[in-house]
Coordinates of C-alpha atoms in Angstrom, one line a residue:
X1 CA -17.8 20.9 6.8
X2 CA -16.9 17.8 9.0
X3 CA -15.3 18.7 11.9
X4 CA -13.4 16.1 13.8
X5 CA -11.1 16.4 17.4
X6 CA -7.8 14.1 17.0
X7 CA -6.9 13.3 20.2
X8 CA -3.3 12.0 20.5
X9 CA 0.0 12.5 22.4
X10 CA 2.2 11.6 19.5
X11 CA 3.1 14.7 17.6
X12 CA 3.8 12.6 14.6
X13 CA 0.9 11.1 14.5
X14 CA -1.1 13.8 14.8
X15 CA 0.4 15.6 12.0
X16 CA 0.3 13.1 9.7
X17 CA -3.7 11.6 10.4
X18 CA -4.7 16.0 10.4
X19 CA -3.1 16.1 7.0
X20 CA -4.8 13.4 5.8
X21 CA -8.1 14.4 6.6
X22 CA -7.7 17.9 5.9
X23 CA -7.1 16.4 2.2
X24 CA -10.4 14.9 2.8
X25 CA -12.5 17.7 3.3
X26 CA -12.7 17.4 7.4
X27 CA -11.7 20.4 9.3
X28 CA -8.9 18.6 12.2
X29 CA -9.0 19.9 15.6
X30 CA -6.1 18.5 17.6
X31 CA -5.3 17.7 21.1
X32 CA -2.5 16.1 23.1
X33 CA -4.5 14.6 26.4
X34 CA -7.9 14.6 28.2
X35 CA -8.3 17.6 29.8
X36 CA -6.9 19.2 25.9
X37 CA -9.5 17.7 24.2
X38 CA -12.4 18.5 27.2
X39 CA -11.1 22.0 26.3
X40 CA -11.7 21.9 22.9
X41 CA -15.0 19.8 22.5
X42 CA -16.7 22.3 25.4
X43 CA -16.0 25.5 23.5
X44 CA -17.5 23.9 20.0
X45 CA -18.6 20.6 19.7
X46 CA -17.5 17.8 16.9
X47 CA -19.1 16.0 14.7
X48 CA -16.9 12.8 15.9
X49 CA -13.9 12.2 18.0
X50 CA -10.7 10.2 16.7
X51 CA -9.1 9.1 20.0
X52 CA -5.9 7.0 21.4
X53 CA -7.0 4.7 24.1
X54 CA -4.1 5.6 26.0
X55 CA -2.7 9.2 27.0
X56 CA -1.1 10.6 29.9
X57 CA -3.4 11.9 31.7
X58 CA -5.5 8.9 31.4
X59 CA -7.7 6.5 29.0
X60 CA -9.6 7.9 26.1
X61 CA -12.6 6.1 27.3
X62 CA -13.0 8.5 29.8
X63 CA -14.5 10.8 27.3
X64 CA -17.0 8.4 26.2
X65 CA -19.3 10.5 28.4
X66 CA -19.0 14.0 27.8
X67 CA -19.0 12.8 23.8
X68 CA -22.4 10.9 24.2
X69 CA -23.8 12.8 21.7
X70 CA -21.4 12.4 19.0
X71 CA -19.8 9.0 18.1
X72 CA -15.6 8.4 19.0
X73 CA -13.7 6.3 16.9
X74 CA -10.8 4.9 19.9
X75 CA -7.3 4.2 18.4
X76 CA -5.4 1.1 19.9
X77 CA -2.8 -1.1 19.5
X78 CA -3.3 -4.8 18.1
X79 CA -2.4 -5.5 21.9
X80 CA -4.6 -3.8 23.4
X81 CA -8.1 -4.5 21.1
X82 CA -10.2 -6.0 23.6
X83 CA -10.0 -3.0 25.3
X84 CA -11.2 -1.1 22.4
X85 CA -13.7 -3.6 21.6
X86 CA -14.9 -3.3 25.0
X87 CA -15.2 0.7 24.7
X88 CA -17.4 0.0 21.8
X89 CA -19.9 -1.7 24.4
X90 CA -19.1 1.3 26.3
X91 CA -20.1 3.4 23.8
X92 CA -17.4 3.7 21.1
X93 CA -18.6 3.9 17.3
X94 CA -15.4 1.8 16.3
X95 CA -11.6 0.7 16.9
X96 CA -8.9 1.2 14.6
X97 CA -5.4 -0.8 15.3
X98 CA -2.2 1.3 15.0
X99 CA -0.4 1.4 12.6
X100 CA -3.1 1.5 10.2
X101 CA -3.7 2.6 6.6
X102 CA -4.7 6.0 6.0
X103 CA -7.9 4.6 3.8
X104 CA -8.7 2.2 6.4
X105 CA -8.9 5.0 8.8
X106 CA -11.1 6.7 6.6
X107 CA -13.3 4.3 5.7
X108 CA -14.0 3.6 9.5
X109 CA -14.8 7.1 10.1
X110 CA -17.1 7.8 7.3
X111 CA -18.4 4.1 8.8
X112 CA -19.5 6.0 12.0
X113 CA -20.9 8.6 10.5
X114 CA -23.0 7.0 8.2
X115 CA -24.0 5.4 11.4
X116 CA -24.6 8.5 12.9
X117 CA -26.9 9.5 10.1
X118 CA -28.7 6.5 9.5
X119 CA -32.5 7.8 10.6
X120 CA -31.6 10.3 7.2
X121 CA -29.7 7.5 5.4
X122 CA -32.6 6.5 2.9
X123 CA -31.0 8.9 0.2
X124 CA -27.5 8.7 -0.9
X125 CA -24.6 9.2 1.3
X126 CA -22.9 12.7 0.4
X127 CA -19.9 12.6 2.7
X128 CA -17.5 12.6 0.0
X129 CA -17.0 13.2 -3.2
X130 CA -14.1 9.9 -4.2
X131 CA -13.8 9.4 -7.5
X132 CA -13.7 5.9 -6.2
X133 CA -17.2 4.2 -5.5
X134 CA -17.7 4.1 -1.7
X135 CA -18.2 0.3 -1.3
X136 CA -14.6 -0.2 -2.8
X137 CA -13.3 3.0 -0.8
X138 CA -9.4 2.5 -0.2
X139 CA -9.6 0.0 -3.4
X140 CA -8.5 3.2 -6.2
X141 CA -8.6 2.2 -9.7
X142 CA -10.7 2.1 -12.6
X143 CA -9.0 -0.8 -14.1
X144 CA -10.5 -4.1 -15.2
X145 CA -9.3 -5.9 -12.4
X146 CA -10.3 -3.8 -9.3
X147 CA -13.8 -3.1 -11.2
X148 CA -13.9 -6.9 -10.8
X149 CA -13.1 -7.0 -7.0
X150 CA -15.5 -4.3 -6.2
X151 CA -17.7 -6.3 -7.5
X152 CA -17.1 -9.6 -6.1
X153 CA -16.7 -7.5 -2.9
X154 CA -20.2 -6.4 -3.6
X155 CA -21.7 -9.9 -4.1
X156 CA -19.7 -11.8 -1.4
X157 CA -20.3 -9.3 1.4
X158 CA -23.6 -10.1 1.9
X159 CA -22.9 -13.6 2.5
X160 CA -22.1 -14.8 5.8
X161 CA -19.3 -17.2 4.5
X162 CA -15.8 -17.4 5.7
X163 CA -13.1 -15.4 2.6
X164 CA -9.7 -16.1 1.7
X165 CA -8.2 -13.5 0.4
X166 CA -5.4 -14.0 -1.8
X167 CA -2.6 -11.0 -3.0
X168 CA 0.7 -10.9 -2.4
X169 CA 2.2 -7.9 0.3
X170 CA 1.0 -4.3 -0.2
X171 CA -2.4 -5.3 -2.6
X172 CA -4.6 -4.3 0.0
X173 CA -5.9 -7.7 1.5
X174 CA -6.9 -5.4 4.6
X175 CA -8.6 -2.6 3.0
X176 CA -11.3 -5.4 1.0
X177 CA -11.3 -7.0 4.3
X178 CA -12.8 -3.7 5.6
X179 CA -15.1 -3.5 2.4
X180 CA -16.3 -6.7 3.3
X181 CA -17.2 -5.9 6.6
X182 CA -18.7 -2.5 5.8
X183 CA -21.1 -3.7 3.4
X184 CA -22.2 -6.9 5.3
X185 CA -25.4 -7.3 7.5
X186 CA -22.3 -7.4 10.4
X187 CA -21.2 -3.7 10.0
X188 CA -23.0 -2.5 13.3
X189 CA -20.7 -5.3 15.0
X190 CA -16.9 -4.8 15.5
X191 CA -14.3 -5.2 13.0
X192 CA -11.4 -7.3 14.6
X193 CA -7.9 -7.1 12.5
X194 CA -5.2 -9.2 13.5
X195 CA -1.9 -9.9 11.9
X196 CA -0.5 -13.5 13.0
X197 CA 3.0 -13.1 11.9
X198 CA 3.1 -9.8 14.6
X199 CA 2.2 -11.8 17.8
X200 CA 5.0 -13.4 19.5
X201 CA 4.3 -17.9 19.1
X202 CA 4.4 -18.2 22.6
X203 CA 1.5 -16.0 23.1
X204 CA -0.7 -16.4 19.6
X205 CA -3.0 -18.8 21.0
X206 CA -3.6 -16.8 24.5
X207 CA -3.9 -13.5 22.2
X208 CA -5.9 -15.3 20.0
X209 CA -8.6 -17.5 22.0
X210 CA -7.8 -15.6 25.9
X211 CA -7.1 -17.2 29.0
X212 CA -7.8 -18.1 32.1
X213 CA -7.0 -16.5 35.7
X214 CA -3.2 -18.8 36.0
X215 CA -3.2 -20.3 32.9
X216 CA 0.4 -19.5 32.8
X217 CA 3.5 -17.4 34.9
X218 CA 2.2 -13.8 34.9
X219 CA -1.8 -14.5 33.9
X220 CA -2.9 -12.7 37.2
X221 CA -6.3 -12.2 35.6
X222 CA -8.8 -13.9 33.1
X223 CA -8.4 -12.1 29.5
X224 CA -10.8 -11.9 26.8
X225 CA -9.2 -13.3 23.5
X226 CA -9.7 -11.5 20.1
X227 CA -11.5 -14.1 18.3
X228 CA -14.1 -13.0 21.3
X229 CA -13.9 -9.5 20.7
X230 CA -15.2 -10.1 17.4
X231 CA -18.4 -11.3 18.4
X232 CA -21.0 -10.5 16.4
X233 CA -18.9 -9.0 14.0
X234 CA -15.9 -9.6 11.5
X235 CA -12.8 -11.2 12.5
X236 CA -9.7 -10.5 10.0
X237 CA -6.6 -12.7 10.2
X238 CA -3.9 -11.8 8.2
X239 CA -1.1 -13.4 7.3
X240 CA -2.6 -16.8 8.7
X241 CA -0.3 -18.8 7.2
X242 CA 2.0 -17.9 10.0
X243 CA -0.3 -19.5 12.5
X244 CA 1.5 -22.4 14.7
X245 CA -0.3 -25.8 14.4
X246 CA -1.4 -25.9 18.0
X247 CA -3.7 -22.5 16.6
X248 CA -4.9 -23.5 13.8
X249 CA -6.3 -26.7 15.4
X250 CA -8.2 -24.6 17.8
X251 CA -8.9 -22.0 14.6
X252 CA -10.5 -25.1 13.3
X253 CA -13.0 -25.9 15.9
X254 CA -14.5 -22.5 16.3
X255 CA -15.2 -22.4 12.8
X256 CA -17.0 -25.9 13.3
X257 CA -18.6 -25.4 16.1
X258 CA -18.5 -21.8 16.5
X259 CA -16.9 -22.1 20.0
X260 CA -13.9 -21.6 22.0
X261 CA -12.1 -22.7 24.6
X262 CA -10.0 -19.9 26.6
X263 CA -6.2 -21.4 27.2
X264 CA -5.9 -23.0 30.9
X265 CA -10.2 -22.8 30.8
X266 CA -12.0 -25.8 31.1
X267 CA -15.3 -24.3 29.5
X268 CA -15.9 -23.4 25.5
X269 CA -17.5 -20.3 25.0
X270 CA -19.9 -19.8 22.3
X271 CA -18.9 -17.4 19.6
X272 CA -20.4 -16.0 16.6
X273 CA -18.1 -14.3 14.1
X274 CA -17.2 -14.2 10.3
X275 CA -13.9 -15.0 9.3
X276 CA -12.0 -13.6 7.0
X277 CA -8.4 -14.4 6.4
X278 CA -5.2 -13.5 4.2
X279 CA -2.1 -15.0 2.9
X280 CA 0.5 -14.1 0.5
X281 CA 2.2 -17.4 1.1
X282 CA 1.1 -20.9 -1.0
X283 CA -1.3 -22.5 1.6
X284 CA -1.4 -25.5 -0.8
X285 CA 2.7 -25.9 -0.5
X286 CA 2.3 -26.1 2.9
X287 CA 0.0 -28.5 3.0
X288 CA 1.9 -30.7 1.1
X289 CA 5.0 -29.9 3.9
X290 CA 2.4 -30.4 6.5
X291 CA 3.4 -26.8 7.6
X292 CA -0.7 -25.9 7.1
X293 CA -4.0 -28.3 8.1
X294 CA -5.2 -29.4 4.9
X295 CA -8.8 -29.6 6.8
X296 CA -9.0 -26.1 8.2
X297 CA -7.6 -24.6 4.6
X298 CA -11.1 -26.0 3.4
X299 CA -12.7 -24.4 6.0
X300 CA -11.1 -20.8 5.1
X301 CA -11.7 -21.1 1.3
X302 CA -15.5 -21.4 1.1
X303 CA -15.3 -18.3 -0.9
X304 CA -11.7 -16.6 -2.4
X305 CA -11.0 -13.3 -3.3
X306 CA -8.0 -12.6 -5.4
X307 CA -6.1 -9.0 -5.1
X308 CA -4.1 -8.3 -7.9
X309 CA -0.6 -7.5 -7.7
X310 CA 0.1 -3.5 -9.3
X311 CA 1.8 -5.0 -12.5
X312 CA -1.4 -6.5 -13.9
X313 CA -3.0 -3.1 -13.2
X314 CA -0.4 -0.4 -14.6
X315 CA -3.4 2.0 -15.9
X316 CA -4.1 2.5 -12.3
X317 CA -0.6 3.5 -11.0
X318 CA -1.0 6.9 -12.0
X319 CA -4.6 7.3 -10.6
X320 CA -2.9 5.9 -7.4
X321 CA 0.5 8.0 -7.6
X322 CA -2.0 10.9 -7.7
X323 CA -3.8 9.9 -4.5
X324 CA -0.7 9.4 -2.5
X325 CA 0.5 13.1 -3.7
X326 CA -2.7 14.6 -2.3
X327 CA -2.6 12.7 1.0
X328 CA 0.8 13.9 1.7
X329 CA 0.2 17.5 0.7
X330 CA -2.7 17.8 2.7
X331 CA -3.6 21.8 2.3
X332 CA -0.5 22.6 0.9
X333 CA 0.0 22.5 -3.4
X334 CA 0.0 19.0 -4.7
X335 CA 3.2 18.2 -6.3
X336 CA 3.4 17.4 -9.8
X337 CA 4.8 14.3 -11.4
X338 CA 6.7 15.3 -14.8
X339 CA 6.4 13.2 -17.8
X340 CA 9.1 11.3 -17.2
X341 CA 8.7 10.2 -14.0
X342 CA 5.0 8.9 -15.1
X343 CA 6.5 7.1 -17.6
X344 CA 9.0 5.2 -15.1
X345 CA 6.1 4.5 -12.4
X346 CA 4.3 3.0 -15.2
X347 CA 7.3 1.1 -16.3
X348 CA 8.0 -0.6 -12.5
X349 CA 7.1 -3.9 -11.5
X350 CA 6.4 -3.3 -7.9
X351 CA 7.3 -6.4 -6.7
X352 CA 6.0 -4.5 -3.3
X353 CA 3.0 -3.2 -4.9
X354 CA 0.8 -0.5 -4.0
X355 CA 2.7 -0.1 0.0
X356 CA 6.1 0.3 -2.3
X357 CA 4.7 2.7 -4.4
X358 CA 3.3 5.1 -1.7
X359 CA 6.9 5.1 -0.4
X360 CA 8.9 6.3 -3.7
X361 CA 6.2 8.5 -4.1
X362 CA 7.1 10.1 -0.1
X363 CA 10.3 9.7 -1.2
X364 CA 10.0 11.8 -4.3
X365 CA 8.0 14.6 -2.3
X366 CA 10.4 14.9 0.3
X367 CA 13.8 15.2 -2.6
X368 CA 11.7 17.1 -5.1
X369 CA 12.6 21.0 -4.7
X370 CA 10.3 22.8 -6.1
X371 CA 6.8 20.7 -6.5
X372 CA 7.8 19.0 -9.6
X373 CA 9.2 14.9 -8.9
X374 CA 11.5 13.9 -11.3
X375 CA 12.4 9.6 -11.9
X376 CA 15.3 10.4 -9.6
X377 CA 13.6 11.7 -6.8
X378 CA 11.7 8.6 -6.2
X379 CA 14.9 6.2 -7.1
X380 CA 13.8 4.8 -10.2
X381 CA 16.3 6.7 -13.1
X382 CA 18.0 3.7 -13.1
X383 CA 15.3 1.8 -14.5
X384 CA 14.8 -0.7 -11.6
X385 CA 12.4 -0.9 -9.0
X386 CA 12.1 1.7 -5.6
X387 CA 12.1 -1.3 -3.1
X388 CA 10.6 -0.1 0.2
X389 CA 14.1 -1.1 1.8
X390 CA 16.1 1.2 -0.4
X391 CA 13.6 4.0 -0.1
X392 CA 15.9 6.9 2.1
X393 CA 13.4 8.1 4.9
X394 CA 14.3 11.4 6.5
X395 CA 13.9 10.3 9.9
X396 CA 16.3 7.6 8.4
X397 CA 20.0 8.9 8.8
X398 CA 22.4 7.3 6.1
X399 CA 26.0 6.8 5.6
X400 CA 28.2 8.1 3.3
X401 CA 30.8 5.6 1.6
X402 CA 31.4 2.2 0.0
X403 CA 29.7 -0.9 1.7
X404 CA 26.6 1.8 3.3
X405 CA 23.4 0.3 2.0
X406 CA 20.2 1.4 3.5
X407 CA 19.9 -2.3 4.1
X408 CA 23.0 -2.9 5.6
X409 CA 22.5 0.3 7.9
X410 CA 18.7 -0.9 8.5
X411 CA 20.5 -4.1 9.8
X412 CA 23.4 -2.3 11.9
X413 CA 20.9 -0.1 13.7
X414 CA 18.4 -2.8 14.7
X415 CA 21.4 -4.9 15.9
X416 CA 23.0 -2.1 18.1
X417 CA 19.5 -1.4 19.3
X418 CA 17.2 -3.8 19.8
X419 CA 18.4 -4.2 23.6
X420 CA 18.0 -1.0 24.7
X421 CA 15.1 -0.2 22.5
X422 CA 11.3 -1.3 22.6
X423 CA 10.4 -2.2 18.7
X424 CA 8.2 1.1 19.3
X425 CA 10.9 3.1 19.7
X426 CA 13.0 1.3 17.0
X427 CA 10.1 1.9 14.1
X428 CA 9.6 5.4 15.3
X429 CA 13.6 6.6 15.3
X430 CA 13.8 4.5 11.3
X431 CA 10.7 6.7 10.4
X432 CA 9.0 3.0 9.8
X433 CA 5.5 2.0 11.0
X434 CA 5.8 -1.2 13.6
X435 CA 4.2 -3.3 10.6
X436 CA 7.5 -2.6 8.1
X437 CA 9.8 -2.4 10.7
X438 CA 8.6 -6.7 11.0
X439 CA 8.5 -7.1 7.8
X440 CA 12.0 -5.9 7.1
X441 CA 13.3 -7.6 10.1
X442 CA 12.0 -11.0 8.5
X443 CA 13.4 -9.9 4.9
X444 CA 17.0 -9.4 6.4
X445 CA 16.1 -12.7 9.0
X446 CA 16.9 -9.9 11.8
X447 CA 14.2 -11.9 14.4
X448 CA 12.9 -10.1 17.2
X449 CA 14.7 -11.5 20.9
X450 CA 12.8 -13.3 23.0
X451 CA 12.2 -12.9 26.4

């Protein structure tokens, strides 16, 4: 068996990624800091280390080192990437970007140990057993459609062209941008994923493309950008139609001339990356607003890759609902879904597809009482859909009485909080990753302060 050292000071997170890959077949040791996991790895080595990049005691590069031998997967922050992707030069396997998808987290550590293993790697990989076939791992279904997108996945990975991928929020976009990236002649180099609409406008294009030494108040230091980071590898932007003008002009000219220029710089670096990008919003409507440049959407769309939405895929919801179940039972006995309850997953639209059905389903564990999830559990005897912002949460404390929505409590407690509260701390005390504490703050037009 597998056996991999989690190394992370959030108890939460621990718990739920040693679940998860218990599931999987690994056997999970944990630790909370450095000199923990130095503990741990010296009395019985691991076959690969999981790792934050920052603990208290230190960074997790610092182990880099002592886990020569074996390859460590560093977990980061999107704001903090091109330190990970500078650990990689260091000797990190991979990055992963908090918060992440479970099945993006496993497909980048069955990634590294492929990698690992590659002398032996002539014969088939055995790691696991997916019903799923690996190069669409994370993409579940046996439907029409997805048997389609592995395919095309298959076909246009090996391509160095640039990808649009098209699918509305919660298909997935992230997990075939992975695929992509795993199966392409690039998947020694790093895989950089960045979500537009979560960097603050003022700092996209210093995030994006670096900066300078006093480019601006505060830039005490030259940084390297993450289009840069992604050197040699995959660069993923999501959500680019959020991009300001001013960045997608300079978007433009790196995929012309495969350069950059650094803000407050004077010199364009060269830079070789693949692009791949994602949008649920209607580029071409924006074009015609002149909201989006007509001459870098060209650019993006050399090649397109739908995702379909889970409606047009209902013979698949149950395969999925069955994933989910096992994921969040981890050892424990998988709860069962009665007959009912199928029958209402099946009859949902999911206008939040397959991100809103992973959260009736935790709904639906957490009420059931005794293994068995009824409609009701997961919101849904009504008939109507379980949107992800009326799914109860039980980090999530409701009120009792007329007029006490989850939504309008979700707005009352951002509102009384957001001063005294980094948005950290506000998605961890609403039980919410960073990612869908964002995208309900932009649902219920709750921006995030400046300054």
């Amino acid at each position: 068996m597998t056996r991999i050292l989690l190394v992370d000071d959030e108890a939460p997170i621990r718990r739920a990624v040693r679940r998860f890959l218990e599931h999987h077949g690994f056997e999970v040791g944990v630790a909370e800091n450095l000199a923990e996991a130095r503990a741990l790895a010296a009395a019985d080595p691991y076959d690969l280390q999981l790792v934050d990049l920052r603990l208290p005691d230190g960074e997790g590069i610092e182990l880099l080192p002592e886990f020569a031998h074996t390859p460590t997967v560093i977990m980061t922050s999107y704001a903090s990437v091109p330190s990970a992707v500078n650990a990689m030069k260091e000797g990190a396997a991979d990055y992963i970007a908090k918060p992440f998808d479970h099945d993006a987290l496993l497909l980048t550590l069955r990634a590294a140990l492929r990698e690992r293993d590659r002398p032996n790697t002539d014969e088939p990989d055995d790691e696991g057993t997916d019903s799923a076939p690996r190069p669409g791992l994370g993409l579940i279904g046996e439907s029409q459609a997805m048997q389609q997108l592995r395919d095309q996945i298959r076909r246009v990975a090996m391509t160095h062209s640039t990808v649009l991928l098209r699918g509305e929020s919660g298909t997935g976009k992230e997990l075939a941008a992975r695929a992509l990236h795993e199966l392409s002649p690039r998947a020694s180099g790093p895989f950089v994923a960045v979500n537009c609409a979560t960097i603050p406008e003022g700092l996209v294009e210093a995030e994006l493309f670096g900066h300078a030494q006093g480019a601006y108040t505060g830039a005490v230091k030259a940084r390297t950008g993450l289009i840069q980071s992604a050197h040699g590898g995959t660069l993923f932007l999501d959500e680019i139609g959020e991009l300001a003008p001013a960045a997608q002009a300079r978007l433009l000219r790196v995929l012309q001339d495969g350069e950059l220029r650094p803000v407050g710089s004077n010199e364009n670096l060269k830079v070789d990356v693949r692009l791949l990008a994602a949008t649920h919003r209607d580029l071409e409507a924006m074009i015609e607003e002149q909201a989006f440049r007509a001459d870098l959407y060209y650019r993006l769309r050399v090649l397109e890759l739908s995702i379909p939405p889970l409606r047009e895929r209902r013979e698949d919801i149950i395969p999925l609902a069955r994933h989910f179940l096992e994921a969040l039972a981890g050892s424990g006995p998988v709860p069962q879904l009665s007959h009912a309850a199928r029958q209402a997953l099946e009859s949902q639209d999911w206008p939040g597809n397959v991100r809103e059905l992973a959260n009736a389903l935790e709904r639906g564990w957490v009420l059931s009482p005794d293994g068995c999830i009824e409609a009701d559990h997961m919101g849904l005897s009504t008939g109507t859909p379980a949107r992800d912002d009326e799914i109860p949460n039980p980090a999530f404390p409701t009120r009792k009485g007329k007029g006490s929505s989850l939504n309008e409590y979700f707005r009352h407690f951002v509102q009384e909080n957001q001063g005294s509260m980094t948005e950290t701390e506000l998605a961890r005390a609403l039980g919410i990753s960073r990612k869908t504490l964002w995208e309900r703050r932009q649902r219920e037009n709750l921006p995030r302060p400046r300054g």
